Short mmCIF file of C-alpha atoms in Angstrom, two decimals:
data_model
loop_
_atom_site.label_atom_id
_atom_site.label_comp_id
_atom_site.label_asym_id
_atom_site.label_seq_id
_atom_site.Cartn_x
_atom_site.Cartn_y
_atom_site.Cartn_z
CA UNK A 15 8.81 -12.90 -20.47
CA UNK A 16 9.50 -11.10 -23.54
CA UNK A 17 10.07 -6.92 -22.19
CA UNK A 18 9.23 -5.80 -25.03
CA UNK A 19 5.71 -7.20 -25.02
CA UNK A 20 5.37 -5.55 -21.52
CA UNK A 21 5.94 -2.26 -22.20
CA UNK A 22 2.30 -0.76 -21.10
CA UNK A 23 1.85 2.34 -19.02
CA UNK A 24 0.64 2.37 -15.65
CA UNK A 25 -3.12 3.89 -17.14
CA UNK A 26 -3.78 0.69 -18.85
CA UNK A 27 -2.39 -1.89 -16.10
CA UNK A 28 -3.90 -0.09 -13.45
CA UNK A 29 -6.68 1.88 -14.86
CA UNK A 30 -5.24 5.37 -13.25
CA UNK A 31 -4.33 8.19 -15.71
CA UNK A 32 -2.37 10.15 -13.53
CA UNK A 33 0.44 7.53 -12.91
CA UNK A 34 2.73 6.93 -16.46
CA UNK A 35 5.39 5.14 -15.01
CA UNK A 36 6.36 2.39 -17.49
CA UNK A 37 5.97 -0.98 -16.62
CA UNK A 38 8.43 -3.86 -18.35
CA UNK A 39 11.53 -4.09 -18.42
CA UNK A 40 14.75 -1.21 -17.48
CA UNK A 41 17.57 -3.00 -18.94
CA UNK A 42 20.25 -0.80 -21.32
CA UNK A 43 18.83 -1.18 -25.07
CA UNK A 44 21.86 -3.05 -26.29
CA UNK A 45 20.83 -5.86 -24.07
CA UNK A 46 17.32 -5.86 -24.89
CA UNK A 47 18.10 -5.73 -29.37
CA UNK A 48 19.76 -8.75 -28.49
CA UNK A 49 17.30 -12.04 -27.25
CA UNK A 50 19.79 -14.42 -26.19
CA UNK A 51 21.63 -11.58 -24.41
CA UNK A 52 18.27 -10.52 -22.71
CA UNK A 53 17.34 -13.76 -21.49
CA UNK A 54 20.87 -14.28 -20.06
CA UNK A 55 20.23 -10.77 -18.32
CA UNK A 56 16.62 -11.57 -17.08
CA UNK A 57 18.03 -14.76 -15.83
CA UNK A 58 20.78 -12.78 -13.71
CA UNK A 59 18.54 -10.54 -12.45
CA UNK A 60 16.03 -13.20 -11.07
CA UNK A 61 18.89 -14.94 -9.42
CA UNK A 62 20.28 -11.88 -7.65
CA UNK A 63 16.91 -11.04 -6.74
CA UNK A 64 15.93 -14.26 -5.37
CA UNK A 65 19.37 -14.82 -3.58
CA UNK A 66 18.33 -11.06 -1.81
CA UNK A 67 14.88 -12.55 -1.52
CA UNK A 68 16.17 -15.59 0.49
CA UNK A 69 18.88 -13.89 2.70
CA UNK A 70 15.55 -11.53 4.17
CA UNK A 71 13.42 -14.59 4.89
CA UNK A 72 16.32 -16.07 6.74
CA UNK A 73 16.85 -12.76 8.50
CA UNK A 74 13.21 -12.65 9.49
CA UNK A 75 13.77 -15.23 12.65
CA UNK A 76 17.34 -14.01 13.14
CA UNK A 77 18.54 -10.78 13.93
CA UNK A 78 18.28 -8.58 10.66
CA UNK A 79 16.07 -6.56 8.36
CA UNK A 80 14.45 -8.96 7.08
CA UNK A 81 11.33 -7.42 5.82
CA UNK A 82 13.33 -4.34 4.30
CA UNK A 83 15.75 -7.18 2.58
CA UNK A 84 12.41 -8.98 0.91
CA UNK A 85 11.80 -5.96 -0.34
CA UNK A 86 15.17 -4.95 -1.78
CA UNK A 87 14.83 -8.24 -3.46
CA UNK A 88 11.36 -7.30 -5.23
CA UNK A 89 12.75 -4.14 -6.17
CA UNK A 90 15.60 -5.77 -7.63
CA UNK A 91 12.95 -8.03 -9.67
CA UNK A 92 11.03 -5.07 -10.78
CA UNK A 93 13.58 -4.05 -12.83
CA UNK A 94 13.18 -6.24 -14.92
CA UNK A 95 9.81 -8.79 -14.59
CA UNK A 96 6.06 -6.90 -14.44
CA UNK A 97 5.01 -9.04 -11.93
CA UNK A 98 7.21 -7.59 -9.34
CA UNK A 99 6.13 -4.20 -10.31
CA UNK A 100 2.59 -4.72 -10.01
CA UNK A 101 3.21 -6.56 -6.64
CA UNK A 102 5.21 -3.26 -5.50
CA UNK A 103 2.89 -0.62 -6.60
CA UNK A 104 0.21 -2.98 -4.70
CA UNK A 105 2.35 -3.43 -1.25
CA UNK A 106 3.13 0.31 -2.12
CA UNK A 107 -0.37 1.43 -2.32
CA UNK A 108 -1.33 -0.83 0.89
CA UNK A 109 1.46 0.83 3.06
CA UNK A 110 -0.01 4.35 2.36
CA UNK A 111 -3.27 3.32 3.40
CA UNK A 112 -2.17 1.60 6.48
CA UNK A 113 -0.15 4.87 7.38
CA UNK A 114 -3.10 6.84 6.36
CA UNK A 115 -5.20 4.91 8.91
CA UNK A 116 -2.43 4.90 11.52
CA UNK A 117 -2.50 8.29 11.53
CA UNK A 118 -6.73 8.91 12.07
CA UNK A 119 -6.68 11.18 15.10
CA UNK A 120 -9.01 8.67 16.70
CA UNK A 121 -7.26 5.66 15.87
CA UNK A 122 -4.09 7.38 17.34
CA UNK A 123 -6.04 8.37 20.73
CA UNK A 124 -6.83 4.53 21.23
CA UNK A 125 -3.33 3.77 20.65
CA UNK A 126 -1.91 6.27 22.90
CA UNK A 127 -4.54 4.78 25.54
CA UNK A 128 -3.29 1.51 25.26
CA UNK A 129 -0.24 2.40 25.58
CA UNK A 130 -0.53 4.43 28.46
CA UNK A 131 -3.14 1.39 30.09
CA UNK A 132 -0.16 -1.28 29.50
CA UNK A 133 2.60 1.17 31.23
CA UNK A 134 0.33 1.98 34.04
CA UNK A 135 0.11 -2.14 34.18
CA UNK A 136 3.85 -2.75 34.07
CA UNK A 137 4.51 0.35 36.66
CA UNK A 138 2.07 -1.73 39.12
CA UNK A 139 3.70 -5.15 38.37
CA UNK A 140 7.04 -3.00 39.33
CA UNK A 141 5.83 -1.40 42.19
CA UNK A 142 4.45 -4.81 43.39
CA UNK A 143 7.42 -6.55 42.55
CA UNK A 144 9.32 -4.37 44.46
CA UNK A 145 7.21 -4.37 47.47
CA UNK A 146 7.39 -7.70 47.83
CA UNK A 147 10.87 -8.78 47.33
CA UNK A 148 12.56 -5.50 47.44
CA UNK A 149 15.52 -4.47 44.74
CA UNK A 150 16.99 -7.74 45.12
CA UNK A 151 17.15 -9.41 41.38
CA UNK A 152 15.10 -12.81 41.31
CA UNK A 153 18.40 -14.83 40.52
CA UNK A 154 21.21 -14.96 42.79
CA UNK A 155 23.95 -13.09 40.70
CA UNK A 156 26.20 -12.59 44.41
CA UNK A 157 26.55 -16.31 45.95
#
């Protein structure tokens, strides 16, 4: 995991010339002369990282941002390991097309329709509800 030996553009990992971020590793230079120092550093940054990691996949049954903290995590790897960059600029690149999509005027017509079906739904369960048993709550709150 040598950063030095990772220090490739963007063009040649990914084959597009537009994009020359750097890939590799962003640690100051006077930890990266030094092996033993860089090492030490990589090995901090992976256990941060997978400590931020952890705390968002026990946040994803509890209440929390879990999703945003996974990602806060990978970030945190990508500054220093290639693999987390390439799996960021690929979650990265999948978000945009899923908002892309998301916002096709047709796919956002069915969406609005489905939403509108399901509320018309719930507004008859309601009005049903109501009709039946009046505005009395199902559980008996007053006794």
């Amino acid at each position: 995991m040598n950063a030095e030996s990772d220090q490739r553009t963007a063009a040649g990992a990914e084959g597009s010339g537009t994009d020359r971020e750097r890939l590799g590793s962003r640690a100051p230079h006077f930890v990266r002369r030094s092996r033993a120092l860089h090492l030490s550093w990589q090995a901090g940054v992976f256990v941060v990282g997978l400590a931020v990691v952890v705390a968002g996949i026990v946040m994803l049954p509890l209440p929390g941002p879990g999703w945003l903290v996974i990602f806060a995590g990978m970030a945190i790897w990508a500054t220093e390991f290639v693999w987390a960059q390439l799996v960021l600029r690929w979650t990265r690149r999948k978000v945009t097309e899923a908002a892309r999509r998301a916002l096709d005027p047709r796919v956002r017509r069915r969406n609005i329709a489905l939403t509108v079906a399901g509320l018309v739904i719930a507004a008859g369960l309601v009005a049903a509800y109501v009709a039946q048993y009046g505005l009395r709550m199902p559980w008996r709150a007053g006794d």
